[in-house]
Short mmCIF file of C-alpha atoms (C1' of nucleotides) in Angstrom, two decimals:
data_model
loop_
_atom_site.label_atom_id
_atom_site.label_comp_id
_atom_site.label_asym_id
_atom_site.label_seq_id
_atom_site.Cartn_x
_atom_site.Cartn_y
_atom_site.Cartn_z
CA UNK A 6 25.45 84.95 86.55
CA UNK A 7 28.46 82.97 87.67
CA UNK A 8 30.71 83.90 84.81
CA UNK A 9 31.67 86.74 87.13
CA UNK A 10 32.88 84.24 89.70
CA UNK A 11 34.85 82.38 87.12
CA UNK A 12 36.52 85.65 86.15
CA UNK A 13 37.18 86.54 89.79
CA UNK A 14 38.86 83.21 90.35
CA UNK A 15 40.92 83.61 87.25
CA UNK A 16 41.96 87.13 88.22
CA UNK A 17 42.89 86.01 91.71
CA UNK A 18 45.37 83.58 90.28
CA UNK A 19 46.79 86.24 88.05
CA UNK A 20 45.75 89.86 87.43
CA UNK A 21 45.17 90.34 83.72
CA UNK A 22 43.71 92.51 81.02
CA UNK A 23 40.36 91.64 79.52
CA UNK A 24 42.14 90.46 76.44
CA UNK A 25 44.38 88.18 78.45
CA UNK A 26 41.37 86.64 80.17
CA UNK A 27 39.62 86.17 76.87
CA UNK A 28 42.51 84.38 75.19
CA UNK A 29 43.24 81.97 77.97
CA UNK A 30 40.25 82.44 80.31
CA UNK A 31 42.56 80.69 82.65
CA UNK A 32 44.38 77.47 82.22
CA UNK A 33 41.80 74.82 83.18
CA UNK A 34 38.71 77.00 83.49
CA UNK A 35 38.90 77.72 79.79
CA UNK A 36 38.78 74.03 79.00
CA UNK A 37 35.20 73.66 80.08
CA UNK A 38 33.98 77.23 79.91
CA UNK A 39 34.52 79.64 77.07
CA UNK A 40 33.40 83.22 76.97
CA UNK A 41 33.53 85.81 74.21
CA UNK A 42 35.60 88.91 74.73
CA UNK A 43 32.53 91.18 74.68
CA UNK A 44 31.06 89.15 77.48
CA UNK A 45 34.25 89.42 79.48
CA UNK A 46 34.64 93.16 78.98
CA UNK A 47 31.03 93.72 79.98
CA UNK A 48 31.37 91.71 83.16
CA UNK A 49 34.67 93.32 84.07
CA UNK A 50 33.09 96.76 83.81
CA UNK A 51 30.17 95.62 85.94
CA UNK A 52 32.41 94.14 88.57
CA UNK A 53 34.48 97.31 88.59
CA UNK A 54 31.27 99.31 89.12
CA UNK A 55 30.33 96.97 91.97
CA UNK A 56 33.71 97.48 93.58
CA UNK A 57 34.76 93.86 93.24
CA UNK A 58 37.76 94.65 91.03
CA UNK A 59 39.81 97.68 90.00
CA UNK A 60 41.28 98.52 86.67
CA UNK A 61 44.81 99.80 86.83
CA UNK A 62 45.15 101.92 83.71
CA UNK A 63 48.53 102.01 82.06
CA UNK A 64 49.63 104.03 79.08
CA UNK A 65 49.56 107.74 78.48
CA UNK A 66 46.82 110.10 77.43
CA UNK A 67 45.46 108.00 74.59
CA UNK A 68 41.71 107.50 74.63
CA UNK A 69 41.87 103.78 74.98
CA UNK A 70 44.15 102.49 77.69
CA UNK A 71 45.38 99.09 78.60
CA UNK A 72 43.61 98.08 81.81
CA UNK A 73 44.96 95.47 84.15
CA UNK A 74 42.28 94.20 86.49
CA UNK A 75 42.84 93.15 90.08
CA UNK A 76 40.46 91.67 92.66
CA UNK A 77 39.52 93.78 95.71
CA UNK A 78 38.51 92.46 99.12
CA UNK A 79 34.84 92.98 98.25
CA UNK A 80 35.39 90.68 95.29
CA UNK A 81 37.02 88.07 97.50
CA UNK A 82 34.11 88.29 99.93
CA UNK A 83 31.64 87.82 97.11
CA UNK A 84 33.55 84.82 95.81
CA UNK A 85 33.61 83.25 99.27
CA UNK A 86 29.90 83.86 99.67
CA UNK A 87 29.18 82.28 96.31
CA UNK A 88 31.29 79.17 96.92
CA UNK A 89 29.48 78.59 100.20
CA UNK A 90 26.06 78.97 98.56
CA UNK A 91 24.30 75.87 97.18
CA UNK A 92 23.91 76.47 93.48
CA UNK A 93 20.72 74.76 92.33
CA UNK A 94 21.63 76.07 88.89
CA UNK A 95 21.28 73.97 85.77
CA UNK A 96 25.01 73.85 85.13
CA UNK A 97 26.04 73.30 88.72
CA UNK A 98 28.65 70.89 87.45
CA UNK A 99 30.58 73.61 85.72
CA UNK A 100 30.08 75.85 88.70
CA UNK A 101 31.51 73.20 90.98
CA UNK A 102 34.70 73.14 88.95
CA UNK A 103 35.03 76.91 89.35
CA UNK A 104 34.40 76.51 93.07
CA UNK A 105 37.20 73.98 93.28
CA UNK A 106 39.50 76.42 91.51
CA UNK A 107 38.44 79.12 93.94
CA UNK A 108 39.25 76.86 96.88
CA UNK A 109 42.61 76.13 95.35
CA UNK A 110 43.40 79.86 95.50
CA UNK A 111 41.63 80.95 98.67
CA UNK A 112 41.63 77.86 100.86
CA UNK A 113 38.68 75.98 102.38
CA UNK A 114 35.37 77.69 101.63
CA UNK A 115 32.83 74.88 101.78
CA UNK A 116 33.00 73.41 98.30
CA UNK A 117 32.93 69.98 99.92
CA UNK A 118 29.28 70.43 100.87
CA UNK A 119 28.47 71.29 97.29
CA UNK A 120 30.31 68.20 96.07
CA UNK A 121 28.26 66.03 98.43
CA UNK A 122 25.00 67.66 97.37
CA UNK A 123 25.80 67.13 93.72
CA UNK A 124 26.84 63.54 94.36
CA UNK A 125 23.45 62.82 95.89
CA UNK A 126 21.61 64.32 92.96
CA UNK A 127 23.74 62.50 90.39
CA UNK A 128 23.13 59.22 92.20
CA UNK A 129 19.43 59.88 92.08
CA UNK A 130 19.56 60.60 88.37
CA UNK A 131 21.57 57.49 87.69
CA UNK A 132 19.00 55.41 89.55
CA UNK A 133 16.23 56.93 87.45
CA UNK A 134 18.07 56.20 84.21
CA UNK A 135 18.71 52.60 85.22
CA UNK A 136 15.09 52.16 86.11
CA UNK A 137 14.07 53.42 82.68
CA UNK A 138 16.63 51.15 81.10
CA UNK A 139 15.29 48.03 82.74
CA UNK A 140 11.72 49.06 82.03
CA UNK A 141 12.12 49.96 78.35
CA UNK A 142 15.25 48.25 77.07
CA UNK A 143 15.75 45.03 79.00
CA UNK A 144 14.46 42.74 76.26
CA UNK A 145 16.93 41.13 73.86
CA UNK A 146 14.88 41.55 70.71
CA UNK A 147 15.09 45.30 70.32
CA UNK A 148 14.46 46.86 66.92
CA UNK A 149 17.31 48.93 65.43
CA UNK A 150 15.36 52.08 66.29
CA UNK A 151 14.97 50.95 69.88
CA UNK A 152 18.65 50.13 70.05
CA UNK A 153 19.43 53.70 69.04
CA UNK A 154 17.10 55.08 71.67
CA UNK A 155 18.85 52.84 74.16
CA UNK A 156 22.21 54.27 73.14
CA UNK A 157 20.92 57.77 73.85
CA UNK A 158 19.94 56.66 77.33
CA UNK A 159 23.32 54.97 77.77
CA UNK A 160 24.99 58.31 77.19
CA UNK A 161 23.18 59.61 80.26
CA UNK A 162 24.09 56.56 82.31
CA UNK A 163 27.75 56.69 81.35
CA UNK A 164 27.96 60.40 82.08
CA UNK A 165 26.54 59.95 85.54
CA UNK A 166 28.79 57.01 86.30
CA UNK A 167 31.88 58.82 85.21
CA UNK A 168 30.92 61.92 87.15
CA UNK A 169 30.38 59.89 90.30
CA UNK A 170 33.72 58.14 89.89
CA UNK A 171 35.39 61.54 89.55
CA UNK A 172 33.62 62.85 92.64
CA UNK A 173 34.72 59.86 94.68
CA UNK A 174 38.36 60.54 93.86
CA UNK A 175 37.98 64.27 94.36
CA UNK A 176 36.43 64.19 97.82
CA UNK A 177 39.61 63.13 99.68
CA UNK A 178 41.62 65.88 97.97
CA UNK A 179 39.09 68.46 99.13
CA UNK A 180 39.01 67.06 102.64
CA UNK A 181 42.77 67.06 102.81
CA UNK A 182 42.77 70.74 101.88
CA UNK A 183 40.11 71.61 104.41
CA UNK A 184 41.91 69.70 107.16
CA UNK A 185 45.18 71.46 106.47
CA UNK A 186 43.70 74.93 106.42
CA UNK A 187 44.19 77.75 103.95
CA UNK A 188 47.98 78.03 104.19
CA UNK A 189 50.47 75.48 102.98
CA UNK A 190 51.95 73.12 105.53
CA UNK A 191 55.52 73.52 106.62
CA UNK B 16 18.68 77.16 66.90
CA UNK B 17 18.38 73.40 67.02
CA UNK B 18 15.73 73.24 69.69
CA UNK B 19 13.42 73.30 66.71
CA UNK B 20 14.93 70.06 65.47
CA UNK B 21 14.58 68.49 68.86
CA UNK B 22 10.91 69.45 68.84
CA UNK B 23 10.45 68.14 65.30
CA UNK B 24 11.93 64.79 66.28
CA UNK B 25 9.75 64.63 69.34
CA UNK B 26 6.64 65.49 67.34
CA UNK B 27 7.47 62.90 64.71
CA UNK B 28 7.41 60.21 67.35
CA UNK B 29 4.11 61.47 68.64
CA UNK B 30 2.01 64.51 67.70
CA UNK B 31 1.40 66.56 70.82
CA UNK B 32 0.26 69.85 72.24
CA UNK B 33 2.82 72.40 73.36
CA UNK B 34 1.99 71.53 76.93
CA UNK B 35 2.57 67.86 76.31
CA UNK B 36 5.96 68.58 74.77
CA UNK B 37 6.87 70.82 77.67
CA UNK B 38 6.04 68.28 80.34
CA UNK B 39 7.84 65.37 78.78
CA UNK B 40 9.84 67.03 75.97
CA UNK B 41 10.05 63.47 74.85
CA UNK B 42 11.16 60.46 76.73
CA UNK B 43 14.98 60.52 76.39
CA UNK B 44 15.43 63.93 74.79
CA UNK B 45 14.13 65.52 77.95
CA UNK B 46 16.82 63.79 79.99
CA UNK B 47 19.58 65.86 78.53
CA UNK B 48 17.69 68.84 77.19
CA UNK B 49 15.05 70.81 78.99
CA UNK B 50 13.11 73.71 77.58
CA UNK B 51 10.65 76.08 79.19
CA UNK B 52 7.08 76.12 77.94
CA UNK B 53 7.41 79.68 76.60
CA UNK B 54 10.35 78.60 74.54
CA UNK B 55 8.43 75.66 73.16
CA UNK B 56 5.33 77.68 72.32
CA UNK B 57 7.43 80.29 70.57
CA UNK B 58 9.26 77.75 68.46
CA UNK B 59 6.06 75.90 67.60
CA UNK B 60 4.53 79.12 66.33
CA UNK B 61 7.64 79.84 64.28
CA UNK B 62 7.73 76.39 62.81
CA UNK B 63 4.04 76.66 62.00
CA UNK B 64 4.75 79.97 60.22
CA UNK B 65 7.58 78.31 58.30
CA UNK B 66 5.27 75.50 57.24
CA UNK B 67 7.21 72.80 59.05
CA UNK B 68 4.31 71.84 61.28
CA UNK B 69 0.55 72.40 61.45
CA UNK B 70 -1.61 73.00 64.46
CA UNK B 71 -4.83 71.08 64.45
CA UNK B 72 -7.15 73.15 66.58
CA UNK B 73 -9.70 71.32 68.65
CA UNK B 74 -12.42 72.76 70.84
CA UNK B 75 -15.23 75.16 70.06
CA UNK B 76 -15.36 78.90 69.66
CA UNK B 77 -13.39 79.77 72.78
CA UNK B 78 -10.58 82.23 72.26
CA UNK B 79 -7.89 79.84 73.31
CA UNK B 80 -7.97 76.44 71.70
CA UNK B 81 -6.10 73.26 72.32
CA UNK B 82 -3.64 72.81 69.47
CA UNK B 83 -2.21 69.48 68.51
CA UNK B 84 0.89 69.88 66.37
CA UNK B 85 1.94 67.57 63.58
CA UNK B 86 5.02 67.55 61.34
CA UNK B 87 4.62 68.33 57.63
CA UNK B 88 6.82 67.09 54.83
CA UNK B 89 8.68 70.42 54.78
CA UNK B 90 9.51 69.79 58.44
CA UNK B 91 10.76 66.31 57.65
CA UNK B 92 12.90 67.69 54.83
CA UNK B 93 14.38 70.28 57.16
CA UNK B 94 15.13 67.66 59.78
CA UNK B 95 16.84 65.47 57.19
CA UNK B 96 18.86 68.42 55.97
CA UNK B 97 19.93 69.29 59.51
CA UNK B 98 20.97 65.75 60.44
CA UNK B 99 23.16 65.55 57.35
CA UNK B 100 24.82 68.91 58.10
CA UNK B 101 28.01 68.97 60.21
CA UNK B 102 27.16 70.97 63.29
CA UNK B 103 30.29 72.77 64.45
CA UNK B 104 28.14 74.09 67.26
CA UNK B 105 29.37 74.30 70.83
CA UNK B 106 26.94 71.70 72.08
CA UNK B 107 27.29 69.33 69.18
CA UNK B 108 27.17 66.50 71.68
CA UNK B 109 23.59 67.22 72.61
CA UNK B 110 22.78 67.76 68.97
CA UNK B 111 24.22 64.37 68.09
CA UNK B 112 21.84 62.73 70.54
CA UNK B 113 18.91 64.45 68.85
CA UNK B 114 20.26 63.34 65.49
CA UNK B 115 20.35 59.76 66.69
CA UNK B 116 16.76 60.06 67.83
CA UNK B 117 15.86 61.49 64.44
CA UNK B 118 17.52 58.55 62.71
CA UNK B 119 15.62 56.20 64.95
CA UNK B 120 12.37 57.66 63.59
CA UNK B 121 13.25 58.43 59.98
CA UNK B 122 15.92 55.88 59.12
CA UNK B 123 19.50 56.47 57.90
CA UNK B 124 20.24 60.17 57.38
CA UNK B 125 23.98 60.41 57.84
CA UNK B 126 24.37 60.72 61.58
CA UNK B 127 27.23 58.25 61.32
CA UNK B 128 29.43 60.87 59.68
CA UNK B 129 28.69 63.25 62.48
CA UNK B 130 29.59 60.60 65.04
CA UNK B 131 32.93 60.05 63.32
CA UNK B 132 33.66 63.77 63.13
CA UNK B 133 32.90 64.20 66.81
CA UNK B 134 34.99 61.18 67.71
CA UNK B 135 37.98 62.73 66.00
CA UNK B 136 37.57 66.02 67.81
CA UNK B 137 37.09 64.35 71.19
CA UNK B 138 40.21 62.30 70.63
CA UNK B 139 42.12 65.45 69.85
CA UNK B 140 40.84 67.12 73.00
CA UNK B 141 41.73 64.12 75.11
CA UNK B 142 45.25 64.18 73.73
CA UNK B 143 45.57 67.85 74.61
CA UNK B 144 44.35 67.27 78.15
CA UNK B 145 46.77 64.40 78.67
CA UNK B 146 49.60 66.52 77.37
CA UNK B 147 48.74 69.23 79.87
CA UNK B 148 48.49 66.64 82.59
CA UNK B 149 51.95 65.27 81.99
CA UNK B 150 53.37 68.77 81.64
CA UNK B 151 51.83 70.32 84.76
CA UNK B 152 50.83 67.52 87.09
CA UNK B 153 53.22 64.61 86.58
CA UNK B 154 55.28 65.26 89.71
CA UNK B 155 54.46 63.43 92.92
CA UNK B 156 54.95 66.33 95.29
CA UNK B 157 51.97 68.44 94.31
CA UNK B 158 50.62 71.01 96.74
CA UNK B 159 47.00 70.63 97.85
CA UNK B 160 46.06 73.52 95.57
CA UNK B 161 47.79 71.86 92.62
CA UNK B 162 46.03 68.61 93.42
CA UNK B 163 42.70 70.41 93.18
CA UNK B 164 43.64 71.94 89.86
CA UNK B 165 44.60 68.48 88.72
CA UNK B 166 41.18 67.16 89.73
CA UNK B 167 39.56 69.81 87.56
CA UNK B 168 41.62 68.66 84.61
CA UNK B 169 40.76 65.04 85.42
CA UNK B 170 37.08 65.87 85.03
CA UNK B 171 37.83 66.83 81.44
CA UNK B 172 39.86 63.71 80.81
CA UNK B 173 37.23 61.40 82.27
CA UNK B 174 34.46 63.07 80.30
CA UNK B 175 36.32 62.60 77.05
CA UNK B 176 37.19 59.00 77.82
CA UNK B 177 33.64 58.12 78.70
CA UNK B 178 32.31 59.87 75.62
CA UNK B 179 34.71 57.98 73.38
CA UNK B 180 33.76 54.67 74.99
CA UNK B 181 30.12 55.47 74.34
CA UNK B 182 30.82 56.38 70.73
CA UNK B 183 32.68 53.14 70.15
CA UNK B 184 29.66 51.12 71.27
CA UNK B 185 27.24 53.33 69.38
CA UNK B 186 28.89 53.16 65.99
CA UNK B 187 27.95 49.53 65.23
CA UNK B 188 24.32 50.21 66.13
CA UNK B 189 24.25 53.10 63.69
CA UNK B 190 25.94 51.10 60.98
CA UNK B 191 23.55 48.25 61.47
CA UNK B 192 20.65 50.66 60.96
CA UNK B 193 22.16 52.19 57.86
CA UNK B 194 22.90 48.77 56.37
CA UNK B 195 19.33 47.60 56.92
CA UNK B 196 17.73 50.68 55.46
CA UNK B 197 14.88 52.78 56.75
CA UNK B 198 12.28 50.04 57.11
CA UNK B 199 12.39 47.19 59.56
CA UNK B 200 13.61 43.84 58.29
CA UNK B 201 11.21 41.00 57.78
"C1'" DG C 3 -17.74 75.42 94.14
"C1'" DT C 4 -13.09 75.12 94.51
"C1'" DT C 5 -8.89 72.78 93.93
"C1'" DA C 6 -5.77 70.69 90.71
"C1'" DC C 7 -4.11 70.18 86.48
"C1'" DC C 8 -4.18 70.96 81.41
"C1'" DA C 9 -3.16 74.54 78.09
"C1'" DT C 10 -1.75 78.91 75.93
"C1'" DG C 11 -0.20 83.24 75.85
"C1'" DT C 12 2.11 88.51 76.62
"C1'" DA C 13 5.74 91.46 78.48
"C1'" DA C 14 10.05 92.59 80.39
"C1'" DC C 15 14.54 91.60 81.20
"C1'" DG C 16 19.20 89.59 81.19
"C1'" DT C 17 22.57 87.29 78.78
"C1'" DG C 18 25.13 85.53 74.75
"C1'" DT C 19 26.39 86.17 69.90
"C1'" DT C 20 27.65 88.56 65.77
"C1'" DA C 21 29.13 92.35 63.22
"C1'" DC C 22 31.56 96.28 63.04
"C1'" DA C 23 35.02 99.78 64.47
"C1'" DT C 24 39.20 101.60 66.48
"C1'" DG C 25 43.71 102.16 68.19
"C1'" DA C 26 48.38 100.55 70.26
"C1'" DT C 27 52.42 97.82 69.95
"C1'" DT C 28 55.66 94.62 68.01
"C1'" DC C 29 58.09 92.34 64.42
"C1'" DC C 30 59.83 92.03 59.77
"C1'" DG D 14 55.78 101.17 56.40
"C1'" DG D 15 52.93 97.09 56.53
"C1'" DA D 16 51.26 92.86 58.81
"C1'" DA D 17 50.19 90.52 62.90
"C1'" DT D 18 48.80 90.63 67.31
"C1'" DC D 19 47.33 92.93 71.49
"C1'" DA D 20 43.53 95.49 73.32
"C1'" DT D 21 39.02 97.77 73.95
"C1'" DG D 22 34.79 99.12 72.68
"C1'" DT D 23 29.53 100.13 70.44
"C1'" DA D 24 25.29 98.40 68.40
"C1'" DA D 25 21.92 95.20 67.04
"C1'" DC D 26 19.93 91.05 67.54
"C1'" DA D 27 18.65 86.33 69.08
"C1'" DC D 28 17.68 83.53 72.74
"C1'" DG D 29 16.37 82.00 77.40
"C1'" DT D 30 14.21 83.08 81.84
"C1'" DT D 31 10.95 84.98 84.90
"C1'" DA D 32 6.77 87.00 86.09
"C1'" DC D 33 2.29 87.56 85.16
"C1'" DA D 34 -2.27 86.52 83.09
"C1'" DT D 35 -6.02 83.75 81.28
"C1'" DG D 36 -9.14 80.14 80.56
"C1'" DG D 37 -10.77 75.13 80.06
"C1'" DT D 38 -11.62 70.61 82.12
"C1'" DA D 39 -11.85 66.99 85.53
"C1'" DA D 40 -12.22 65.45 90.27
"C1'" DC D 41 -13.75 65.93 95.02
#
DNA sequence: GTTACCATGTAACGTGTTACATGATTCC
DNA sequence: GGAATCATGTAACACGTTACATGGTAAC
């Protein structure tokens, strides 16, 4: 459901056509989240129906017109609401990145809380993995098959560790933003 | 489509009921890949129809019987075929982990090639990210919003780095397995 | 006996993917 | 004028999720 919020964020940074969104899907959001153009057109129409965005139609009387989408205040409100809502979703990591982007455009919205929540759950996961590791793979006479299974587990451990390291460096940036307020300092 | 292969691998390690697969979905596969029980039942029925697995039905004349699934040779052949096929899929990372698990059960199948392919593509990605970083975020007077955008990019960079580190340590384990052959040494 | 857990299934719905189709504009 | 790219759309299908339903078995 949150592809809509990714699109809103992207449109806030720069009003675009559906095609434009599809080709770049925003510098930085597109790197971890790709969407097909059909998906994007569908969601844009839905968001237009919901009053979150408007399509400014250019071009003459041709049947198919170039539509440049822009975010309305209702869309901004929805985005704010979403950022402030704990996700609980399976890919809350990706969602967090979108929330950070949204904060970068709109100012402090409460993404810090989400970062802290996620940090706690990643720490918990890491602890679980390590427990499994010491239970199942602590011996030094592992068969080749066991070594492979261990490597699979290591992937999980490394991912969690690297995520936590990232979060630790990201927190101060978020707090700095929230301390300064939505507008740039002068 | 490859949830079937994850299930095959899991079943090879231990024949189970659909329920059993759903609750554990295999130690280690379940850590990075969860599936709902409806999904699992559906795929089990399909694989049974395709002749990849059989359901051994226990229990009397009741309408609903406990079914313990087992992999047939056709299923093993399919799994071997899949491991040896370059994925190109969006979540080829998760697939690689399943392929490693499959190799751990069945012996050398060619997962090493896949690991090398993925390594190359991750290296390429990392290079792209770093290029973007030096182009857009190399200055030392970044606005708070820019700093946040930079953090989003950093997530990508860190992920790639940690994946590559994992791959580097995994390669020798795979090669050791492939050198030894499918059976354990004596 | 009733609560908890094991075990399997149908139906409806939303979303993502693929294939196909169309038209406008720009560049050579 | 033809190719490439920009731009939008319909239709069909596959897949995943959620809700709902059913029944067996073990423990208390």
